[in-house]
Short mmCIF file of C-alpha atoms in Angstrom, two decimals:
data_model
loop_
_atom_site.label_atom_id
_atom_site.label_comp_id
_atom_site.label_asym_id
_atom_site.label_seq_id
_atom_site.Cartn_x
_atom_site.Cartn_y
_atom_site.Cartn_z
CA MET A 1 121.34 111.29 154.29
CA LEU A 2 124.68 111.49 152.88
CA ILE A 3 124.87 112.86 149.37
CA GLN A 4 128.53 111.88 148.15
CA PRO A 5 131.12 114.56 147.32
CA ASN A 6 131.19 113.37 143.64
CA HIS A 7 127.09 114.72 143.68
CA ARG A 8 128.25 118.13 145.09
CA ARG A 9 129.88 120.84 143.32
CA LYS A 10 130.61 124.91 143.37
CA PRO A 11 128.00 127.23 142.01
CA GLU A 12 129.31 129.48 138.88
CA PHE A 13 128.81 132.41 138.59
CA ASN A 14 125.60 132.83 136.48
CA GLU A 15 124.14 130.25 139.07
CA ARG A 16 124.65 132.39 142.12
CA TYR A 17 123.24 135.54 140.39
CA TYR A 18 120.39 133.67 140.50
CA ILE A 19 120.53 132.13 143.61
CA CYS A 20 120.67 135.72 144.74
CA ARG A 21 117.00 136.62 143.23
CA THR A 22 115.08 133.84 144.56
CA ILE A 23 116.49 134.08 148.28
CA GLU A 24 116.53 137.44 148.20
CA ASN A 25 113.13 137.72 146.55
CA TYR A 26 114.09 139.69 143.76
CA SER A 27 112.36 137.53 141.07
CA THR A 28 109.80 134.71 141.38
CA ASN A 29 110.02 131.82 138.72
CA PHE A 30 108.63 131.40 134.94
CA SER A 31 106.36 128.72 133.71
CA ILE A 32 105.63 127.07 130.22
CA ILE A 33 101.78 126.41 130.48
CA VAL A 34 100.56 123.60 127.28
CA GLN A 35 97.37 122.02 126.40
CA TYR A 36 97.94 118.75 124.90
CA ASN A 37 96.06 116.86 122.56
CA ARG A 38 94.92 114.54 124.84
CA GLN A 39 94.32 114.47 128.74
CA ILE A 40 96.80 113.11 131.29
CA SER A 41 96.38 111.05 133.99
CA HIS A 42 97.76 111.29 137.81
CA ASN A 43 99.08 107.78 137.04
CA LEU A 44 100.40 108.59 133.40
CA LEU A 45 101.92 111.91 134.61
CA SER A 46 103.69 109.90 137.74
CA ASN A 47 105.25 107.18 135.11
CA ALA A 48 106.43 109.64 132.95
CA LEU A 49 108.24 111.94 135.53
CA TYR A 50 109.85 109.24 136.71
CA SER A 51 111.29 107.83 133.56
CA LEU A 52 112.28 111.36 132.68
CA ILE A 53 114.12 111.93 136.22
CA LYS A 54 116.06 108.53 135.71
CA LYS A 55 117.49 109.97 132.46
CA ASN A 56 118.25 113.38 133.52
CA SER A 57 119.99 114.10 136.95
CA TRP A 58 119.66 117.64 136.20
CA PHE A 59 115.40 117.85 137.27
CA VAL A 60 117.10 116.43 140.77
CA GLN A 61 119.38 118.94 141.78
CA ASN A 62 119.21 122.60 144.38
CA PHE A 63 121.11 124.96 146.09
CA PHE A 64 122.23 124.96 149.56
CA GLN A 65 123.99 127.30 152.14
CA ILE A 66 126.85 125.19 153.76
CA ASP A 67 128.10 127.61 156.51
CA GLN A 68 126.54 130.22 158.61
CA ARG A 69 128.23 133.72 156.80
CA ASN A 70 125.88 135.94 155.11
CA PRO A 71 125.27 135.06 151.44
CA ALA A 72 125.83 138.66 150.86
CA THR A 73 129.17 138.88 152.30
CA ALA A 74 130.40 135.80 150.92
CA ASN A 75 128.90 136.72 147.30
CA GLY A 76 127.03 133.18 147.30
CA HIS A 77 130.20 131.42 147.24
CA ASN A 78 128.99 129.80 150.51
CA PHE A 79 126.39 127.83 148.70
CA GLU A 80 126.81 124.44 146.58
CA VAL A 81 124.67 122.60 144.20
CA ARG A 82 123.67 119.33 145.43
CA ILE A 83 121.58 116.31 144.18
CA LEU A 84 118.32 115.69 146.30
CA GLU A 85 117.61 113.16 148.82
CA HIS A 86 114.41 112.24 147.12
CA VAL A 87 111.54 113.68 145.23
CA LYS A 88 107.98 112.44 145.71
CA PHE A 89 105.39 113.34 143.44
CA ASN A 90 102.56 115.03 145.65
CA ASP A 91 105.33 117.43 146.68
CA VAL A 92 105.97 118.54 142.97
CA VAL A 93 102.45 117.89 141.32
CA LYS A 94 99.37 119.79 142.34
CA PHE A 95 95.88 119.08 140.55
CA HIS A 96 93.42 121.95 140.31
CA GLN A 97 89.75 122.49 139.18
CA ILE A 98 89.21 126.09 137.84
CA ASP A 99 86.24 127.50 136.05
CA LYS A 100 88.33 128.81 133.15
CA PHE A 101 92.21 128.93 132.22
CA ASP A 102 93.09 133.38 132.51
CA GLU A 103 95.39 135.80 133.82
CA ILE A 104 94.15 134.79 136.94
CA ILE A 105 95.41 131.57 136.85
CA MET A 106 98.63 133.02 135.47
CA GLU A 107 99.03 135.23 138.67
CA SER A 108 98.58 132.36 141.06
CA LEU A 109 101.44 130.78 139.16
CA ASN A 110 103.87 133.83 139.58
CA ASP A 111 103.32 134.09 143.59
CA HIS A 112 105.29 130.85 143.98
CA ILE A 113 108.89 131.07 144.83
CA PHE A 114 111.33 128.24 144.94
CA SER A 115 113.08 126.99 148.15
CA MET A 116 116.61 126.31 148.35
CA ASN A 117 118.21 124.51 151.25
CA ASN A 118 115.86 121.64 151.04
CA ALA A 119 116.83 118.16 149.94
CA THR A 120 113.34 117.06 148.34
CA LEU A 121 112.13 119.76 146.28
CA PRO A 122 113.87 120.23 142.69
CA LEU A 123 114.23 123.57 141.17
CA TRP A 124 110.54 122.96 138.74
CA LYS A 125 106.90 122.49 139.86
CA ILE A 126 103.81 121.09 137.81
CA ASN A 127 100.36 122.58 138.18
CA VAL A 128 97.79 120.66 136.64
CA PHE A 129 94.88 122.90 135.65
CA GLU A 130 91.41 121.18 134.60
CA GLU A 131 88.76 123.34 133.46
CA MET A 132 85.17 122.27 134.70
CA ARG A 133 82.78 122.89 132.39
CA PRO A 134 81.88 119.98 129.80
CA ASN A 135 84.46 119.09 127.76
CA GLY A 136 86.94 121.44 129.45
CA ASN A 137 90.60 122.06 128.67
CA GLN A 138 93.24 120.34 130.69
CA PHE A 139 96.69 122.84 130.88
CA ILE A 140 99.95 121.25 132.63
CA SER A 141 102.02 124.20 133.64
CA VAL A 142 105.77 123.52 134.57
CA SER A 143 107.15 126.52 136.70
CA PHE A 144 110.97 127.16 136.82
CA ASP A 145 113.73 128.64 138.63
CA HIS A 146 115.54 130.56 136.52
CA SER A 147 119.08 129.44 138.39
CA ASN A 148 118.93 125.88 136.06
CA TYR A 149 116.21 126.58 133.29
CA ASP A 150 115.66 129.68 130.69
CA GLY A 151 112.90 129.55 128.22
CA LEU A 152 114.04 127.32 126.03
CA SER A 153 114.68 124.82 128.74
CA GLY A 154 111.27 124.90 130.21
CA VAL A 155 109.67 124.50 126.73
CA GLN A 156 112.37 121.21 126.00
CA PHE A 157 111.20 120.30 129.59
CA GLN A 158 107.40 120.07 128.22
CA LYS A 159 108.81 118.64 124.70
CA ASP A 160 111.04 115.34 127.11
CA LEU A 161 107.60 114.62 129.13
CA ALA A 162 105.61 114.59 126.08
CA LYS A 163 108.13 111.81 125.09
CA GLU A 164 108.01 109.96 128.17
CA LEU A 165 104.15 110.22 128.57
CA LEU A 166 104.62 108.28 124.68
CA THR A 167 105.75 105.15 126.39
CA ALA A 168 104.57 105.50 130.09
CA LYS A 169 102.34 102.76 131.38
CA ASP A 170 98.88 104.12 133.15
CA ASP A 171 98.22 101.23 135.33
CA LEU A 172 100.85 102.12 138.34
CA PHE A 173 101.55 105.23 140.40
CA TYR A 174 105.16 106.29 141.41
CA ASP A 175 104.97 108.36 144.51
CA VAL A 176 108.83 108.37 144.68
CA LEU A 177 109.67 109.89 141.62
CA PHE A 178 113.43 109.89 142.88
CA ASP A 179 115.18 108.21 145.92
CA TYR A 180 119.25 109.19 145.87
CA GLN A 181 119.85 105.69 147.72
CA ARG A 182 117.30 103.44 145.32
CA ASP A 183 118.30 105.39 141.95
CA PHE A 184 122.13 105.58 142.79
CA GLY A 185 123.02 103.89 139.97
CA ASN A 186 121.21 105.64 137.72
CA LEU A 187 122.91 108.99 138.67
CA PRO A 188 126.47 110.02 136.85
CA ALA A 189 129.51 109.26 138.29
CA LYS A 190 129.66 113.40 138.89
CA ILE A 191 127.44 115.61 139.41
CA LEU A 192 126.63 117.61 136.26
CA PRO A 193 128.33 120.76 135.48
CA ALA A 194 126.95 124.20 135.23
CA VAL A 195 126.44 125.59 131.72
CA ASP A 196 128.52 128.61 132.64
CA ASN A 197 131.68 126.30 132.49
CA LEU A 198 130.86 124.51 129.26
CA THR A 199 131.20 127.04 126.58
CA ASP A 200 133.46 130.34 126.25
CA LEU A 201 130.36 132.51 126.05
CA PHE A 202 130.70 134.57 129.00
CA ASP A 203 134.50 134.80 128.60
CA LEU A 204 135.97 138.17 128.86
CA GLY A 205 137.24 139.98 125.62
CA VAL A 206 140.45 141.66 126.41
CA LEU A 207 138.90 145.22 126.75
CA SER A 208 136.14 144.13 128.98
CA SER A 209 138.99 142.11 131.32
CA SER A 210 141.16 146.10 131.21
CA SER A 211 137.97 147.56 131.98
CA SER A 212 136.76 145.75 135.32
CA ILE A 213 140.23 145.99 136.65
CA LEU A 214 140.83 149.76 135.86
CA LYS A 215 137.16 150.42 137.68
CA LYS A 216 138.56 148.81 140.28
CA TRP A 217 142.09 150.36 140.72
CA VAL A 218 141.97 153.56 139.07
CA PRO A 219 140.48 156.58 140.98
CA PHE A 220 137.60 158.31 138.72
CA TYR A 221 137.74 155.79 136.21
CA ASP A 222 133.91 155.67 135.40
CA THR A 223 133.52 159.64 135.56
CA ILE A 224 136.73 159.72 132.54
CA CYS A 225 134.92 157.15 130.55
CA GLY A 226 131.54 159.30 130.89
CA PHE A 227 132.78 162.21 129.01
CA ILE A 228 134.64 159.74 126.45
CA TRP A 229 131.33 157.12 125.93
CA PRO A 230 128.44 158.97 127.27
CA SER A 231 125.97 157.48 129.51
CA ASP A 232 122.43 156.07 128.20
CA PRO A 233 119.87 158.85 127.69
CA PRO A 234 116.81 159.11 130.15
CA ILE A 235 114.78 156.27 129.75
CA PHE A 236 111.03 155.77 130.15
CA ASP A 237 109.99 155.06 133.83
CA THR A 238 107.05 156.13 136.32
CA ASP A 239 107.29 157.81 139.32
CA THR A 240 106.80 155.06 141.99
CA PRO A 241 110.25 153.75 143.73
CA VAL A 242 111.39 150.12 142.50
CA THR A 243 110.21 147.65 145.43
CA LYS A 244 110.45 144.09 146.22
CA ASN A 245 106.61 143.66 145.19
CA LEU A 246 106.74 140.96 142.66
CA GLN A 247 103.13 141.02 141.57
CA THR A 248 102.70 140.60 138.00
CA LYS A 249 99.75 141.10 135.78
CA TYR A 250 99.14 139.74 132.90
CA LYS A 251 97.16 139.60 129.55
CA PHE A 252 97.69 137.67 126.26
CA LEU A 253 96.75 137.65 122.41
CA LYS A 254 96.59 134.92 120.14
CA LEU A 255 97.36 135.32 116.30
CA THR A 256 96.48 132.84 113.56
CA SER A 257 98.76 131.08 111.13
CA ASN A 258 97.80 133.41 108.28
CA GLN A 259 98.12 136.54 110.52
CA ILE A 260 101.92 135.38 111.57
CA GLY A 261 102.14 134.37 107.47
CA GLN A 262 101.44 137.59 106.74
CA ILE A 263 103.53 139.61 109.22
CA SER A 264 106.48 137.04 108.26
CA LYS A 265 106.29 138.06 104.67
CA TYR A 266 106.38 141.41 105.40
CA CYS A 267 109.16 140.71 107.82
CA ARG A 268 111.31 138.94 104.91
CA SER A 269 110.70 141.59 102.36
CA HIS A 270 112.34 144.17 104.85
CA GLY A 271 115.03 141.84 106.07
CA ILE A 272 114.11 141.90 109.78
CA THR A 273 113.17 139.33 112.55
CA LEU A 274 110.06 138.37 113.73
CA THR A 275 111.09 139.46 117.52
CA THR A 276 111.95 143.02 116.04
CA TYR A 277 108.78 143.48 114.55
CA PHE A 278 106.74 142.48 117.46
CA ASP A 279 109.15 144.64 120.13
CA ILE A 280 108.80 147.84 117.80
CA ILE A 281 104.83 147.52 117.41
CA CYS A 282 104.68 146.79 121.16
CA ILE A 283 106.65 150.17 121.63
CA CYS A 284 104.21 151.46 119.15
CA ALA A 285 101.33 150.54 121.20
CA LEU A 286 102.71 151.91 124.57
CA GLN A 287 103.39 155.53 122.83
CA GLU A 288 100.04 155.37 122.11
CA THR A 289 98.49 154.47 125.13
CA VAL A 290 100.21 153.94 128.10
CA PHE A 291 102.56 156.92 127.81
CA SER A 292 100.15 159.38 126.73
CA VAL A 293 98.53 158.76 130.37
CA VAL A 294 102.05 157.77 132.31
CA LYS A 295 104.18 161.34 131.84
CA SER A 296 107.43 160.92 131.69
CA SER A 297 110.24 163.23 130.44
CA ALA A 298 112.31 160.98 128.83
CA THR A 299 111.99 160.62 125.35
CA HIS A 300 113.73 157.12 124.82
CA THR A 301 112.87 153.51 125.55
CA SER A 302 114.78 150.29 126.45
CA SER A 303 114.54 146.95 125.10
CA LEU A 304 116.04 143.83 126.54
CA VAL A 305 116.06 141.39 123.95
CA ALA A 306 116.82 137.66 124.80
CA ILE A 307 119.80 135.61 122.67
CA ASN A 308 119.75 132.13 122.83
CA GLY A 309 123.47 131.59 123.30
CA ARG A 310 122.84 127.71 122.44
CA ARG A 311 122.74 129.39 118.78
CA TYR A 312 126.55 129.45 118.83
CA TYR A 313 127.62 125.64 119.61
CA SER A 314 127.12 122.18 118.41
CA ASP A 315 124.08 120.50 117.81
CA GLU A 316 124.85 118.61 121.10
CA ILE A 317 124.40 121.75 123.31
CA LYS A 318 121.49 123.15 120.33
CA ASN A 319 120.00 120.04 120.74
CA PHE A 320 119.66 119.76 123.90
CA LEU A 321 121.90 121.51 127.10
CA TYR A 322 119.61 122.55 129.86
CA GLY A 323 120.96 125.64 132.14
CA THR A 324 120.35 128.91 131.51
CA LEU A 325 122.22 130.15 128.37
CA VAL A 326 120.41 133.33 127.48
CA CYS A 327 121.59 137.00 127.87
CA GLY A 328 119.40 139.74 127.24
CA ALA A 329 120.87 142.67 124.61
CA PRO A 330 120.02 146.09 125.59
CA ILE A 331 118.51 147.92 122.58
CA ILE A 332 117.68 151.96 123.49
CA LEU A 333 116.04 153.92 120.96
CA PRO A 334 114.07 157.21 120.96
CA THR A 335 110.23 158.08 120.77
CA ILE A 336 109.26 155.94 117.54
CA GLU A 337 107.78 157.97 114.54
CA ASN A 338 108.85 155.79 111.89
CA LYS A 339 107.99 151.99 112.28
CA LEU A 340 110.04 150.68 109.64
CA GLU A 341 113.12 152.52 109.98
CA ALA A 342 112.51 151.75 113.82
CA MET A 343 112.36 148.03 113.18
CA GLN A 344 115.97 148.54 110.48
CA ILE A 345 117.39 150.15 113.27
CA PHE A 346 116.46 147.82 115.74
CA HIS A 347 117.66 144.84 113.79
CA GLN A 348 120.99 145.93 113.06
CA GLU A 349 121.60 146.69 117.00
CA MET A 350 120.20 143.13 117.68
CA THR A 351 122.10 141.40 114.70
CA ASN A 352 125.57 143.49 115.85
CA ASP A 353 124.93 142.08 119.43
CA ILE A 354 124.41 138.78 118.38
CA ASN A 355 127.42 138.46 116.49
CA THR A 356 129.83 140.14 118.39
CA LYS A 357 128.41 138.02 121.57
CA LYS A 358 128.90 141.64 123.47
CA SER A 359 126.04 140.96 125.96
CA PHE A 360 127.31 138.08 126.90
CA GLN A 361 130.68 139.16 127.46
CA SER A 362 129.32 142.06 129.53
CA THR A 363 127.15 139.84 131.27
CA GLY A 364 130.39 137.62 132.23
CA ASN A 365 131.97 140.92 133.25
CA LEU A 366 129.10 141.84 135.74
CA LEU A 367 128.76 138.60 137.33
CA LYS A 368 132.15 137.52 137.72
CA HIS A 369 133.32 140.64 139.29
CA ALA A 370 130.55 142.43 141.28
CA ASN A 371 128.76 141.40 144.12
CA VAL A 372 125.46 140.53 142.72
CA TRP A 373 123.89 141.34 146.12
CA GLU A 374 124.90 144.73 145.93
CA TYR A 375 124.03 145.15 142.43
CA PHE A 376 120.15 144.06 143.33
CA GLN A 377 120.17 146.13 146.87
CA ASN A 378 121.36 148.92 145.03
CA LYS A 379 118.45 149.11 142.80
CA ILE A 380 115.34 149.15 145.97
CA ASN A 381 113.67 152.30 146.41
CA LYS A 382 115.14 154.08 143.75
CA ILE A 383 113.22 155.72 140.85
CA GLY A 384 113.99 154.38 137.98
CA GLY A 385 116.19 151.35 136.57
CA ARG A 386 113.82 149.30 135.18
CA PHE A 387 114.09 148.65 131.36
CA THR A 388 110.88 149.55 129.83
CA LEU A 389 110.49 146.10 127.76
CA THR A 390 111.95 143.17 127.84
CA ILE A 391 111.19 140.53 124.79
CA SER A 392 111.90 136.74 124.47
CA ASN A 393 110.74 134.75 121.24
CA LEU A 394 110.99 131.05 121.80
CA GLY A 395 110.43 130.69 118.07
CA LYS A 396 108.29 128.05 116.66
CA ILE A 397 107.94 125.16 118.98
CA SER A 398 107.98 121.53 117.35
CA ASN A 399 106.09 118.39 118.63
CA SER A 400 108.20 115.45 120.13
CA ASN A 401 106.29 112.86 118.56
CA ASP A 402 103.07 112.55 117.11
CA ILE A 403 100.74 111.32 119.79
CA PHE A 404 101.44 113.91 122.32
CA LYS A 405 100.86 117.19 120.52
CA PHE A 406 100.56 120.55 121.72
CA GLU A 407 97.65 122.61 121.10
CA GLN A 408 98.39 125.77 123.28
CA MET A 409 101.22 127.22 124.93
CA TYR A 410 101.99 130.04 127.27
CA PHE A 411 105.43 131.69 128.50
CA VAL A 412 104.58 133.65 131.50
CA SER A 413 107.37 135.15 133.45
CA ASN A 414 107.70 137.71 136.16
CA THR A 415 108.80 141.45 135.87
CA GLY A 416 110.78 141.27 139.24
CA VAL A 417 112.83 144.66 139.90
CA VAL A 418 114.23 144.74 136.34
CA TYR A 419 111.59 145.44 134.10
CA ASN A 420 108.03 147.35 133.55
CA PHE A 421 106.75 145.14 130.71
CA VAL A 422 107.45 141.34 129.70
CA LEU A 423 106.41 140.17 125.94
CA ASN A 424 106.83 136.47 125.85
CA ILE A 425 106.15 134.75 122.65
CA THR A 426 105.76 131.34 121.52
CA THR A 427 104.67 129.53 118.03
CA LEU A 428 103.00 126.45 117.86
CA PRO A 429 103.76 123.54 115.25
CA ASN A 430 100.31 124.71 113.32
CA GLY A 431 101.88 128.39 113.54
CA GLU A 432 99.49 129.88 115.84
CA LEU A 433 101.59 132.29 117.92
CA THR A 434 100.91 133.52 121.33
CA ALA A 435 101.92 136.63 122.85
CA VAL A 436 101.85 136.94 127.03
CA VAL A 437 102.45 140.40 128.25
CA GLY A 438 103.34 140.85 132.04
CA TYR A 439 103.33 144.58 133.70
CA ILE A 440 104.10 146.12 137.08
CA PRO A 441 100.79 146.27 139.11
CA GLU A 442 100.91 150.04 138.86
CA PHE A 443 99.71 150.33 135.46
CA GLU A 444 96.25 148.85 136.47
CA LYS A 445 95.05 152.31 138.20
CA TYR A 446 95.24 153.82 135.03
CA GLU A 447 92.40 154.75 132.53
CA LEU A 448 92.29 156.04 128.51
CA ASN A 449 89.06 156.90 127.26
CA ASN A 450 87.33 155.68 130.44
CA LYS A 451 88.80 151.93 129.96
CA PRO A 452 91.71 150.37 131.87
CA ILE A 453 94.78 151.31 130.17
CA MET A 454 96.29 148.18 129.58
CA ASN A 455 93.04 146.78 128.02
CA THR A 456 93.18 150.02 125.50
CA PHE A 457 97.13 148.95 125.09
CA MET A 458 96.38 145.05 124.25
CA GLU A 459 93.81 146.26 121.70
CA LYS A 460 95.83 148.73 119.71
CA PHE A 461 99.16 146.12 120.00
CA TYR A 462 96.87 143.68 118.18
CA ASP A 463 95.23 146.37 115.89
CA LEU A 464 99.26 147.40 114.89
CA LEU A 465 100.19 143.92 114.59
CA ILE A 466 97.65 143.03 111.77
CA LEU A 467 97.57 146.37 109.82
CA THR A 468 101.12 147.25 109.99
CA SER A 469 102.00 144.74 107.84
CA SER A 470 99.11 144.54 105.34
#
């Protein structure tokens, strides 16, 4: 089937970065998993998805290699974004009977790597898990490739799906959710643009632009800068070289609305955010458990804080523009001895990064000028180079209607070749918070006081979250 030229376009710099991550197996996916307050059938889900796709062509795109050049040599410029030929329900939705929803299910979701160069598969996939016990729960998991979606996009997908479930019929099954010829009239006249170009978010400042040019053309520029602006101090790491082992282990904890109310009160009284609080408490728990066993000569940790780029723009973009509009702000701290002092420093650095958009500009600098394939390849088989922790707080999630409501939500993502630990946080409309911790499998082999060290860490993490705010 021939897809018309107006339904194709070149990928932009951020998209090429994620193309590399996917096709070269540097990362897998992320998932937003919800339990609704009512069960959803095959028919109802197919109707809702059919309507969802009909309203937004972003859900029927993929990336395709258009010539025989090595993507590494072409730096991903030999790909295009294209509308799909068709999408079948059974290709994107799977129902599973399980004993219990737990961390093992999360691990199974992490194994999926999305296929590019496939005209019938989008960059999202749904798994429905149904517990077989009496009155067992049903969980709707939507996994996403990061090239087209970020965490908030994943939540919005679930919210938009809930809207469609509200009006969907249960008496008809849509086997074909999308067909390019059949649904041509629903498509935009031109394929949707990359979000990279809809804002100035990643535009370089004068200093960043000059630095990129100087690095390329002035001998020893990096060495000179090293004397003026010293490099970061040594960061915690294990002594295991980085590989493409994308397996990630998971644990999670829940806090009640009353517990979160107490923590929020503490945060407000000290002028810090919930994200700051959770990051510092997580690092402290690691110091008291994992770091006491996994010895490192480094005295600093590095956190990468996910910043939502939609915050800077109009309501049209805030509510809601799909795509990847997130960036990581790196914050490096020495060993924490005073929690509140560390929180205040962390909050100040994070706020400064948000106000200046420094990390977005640095990311634009890297992705527009560097060869992404070389960037990732340089990480492999080397010791170090992983952030200690990345934290993503999606905030308090509202329901999109009063009929299909969220009762549980989990945000699960992959450590890839970039992180030792991942901390993802979501808060339900009722105030209950869920924190999912992902970590590289290496930490499974350690014990503390004859207990698996990650079990001890989670106990300490929970205790510190409650006790620090008391």
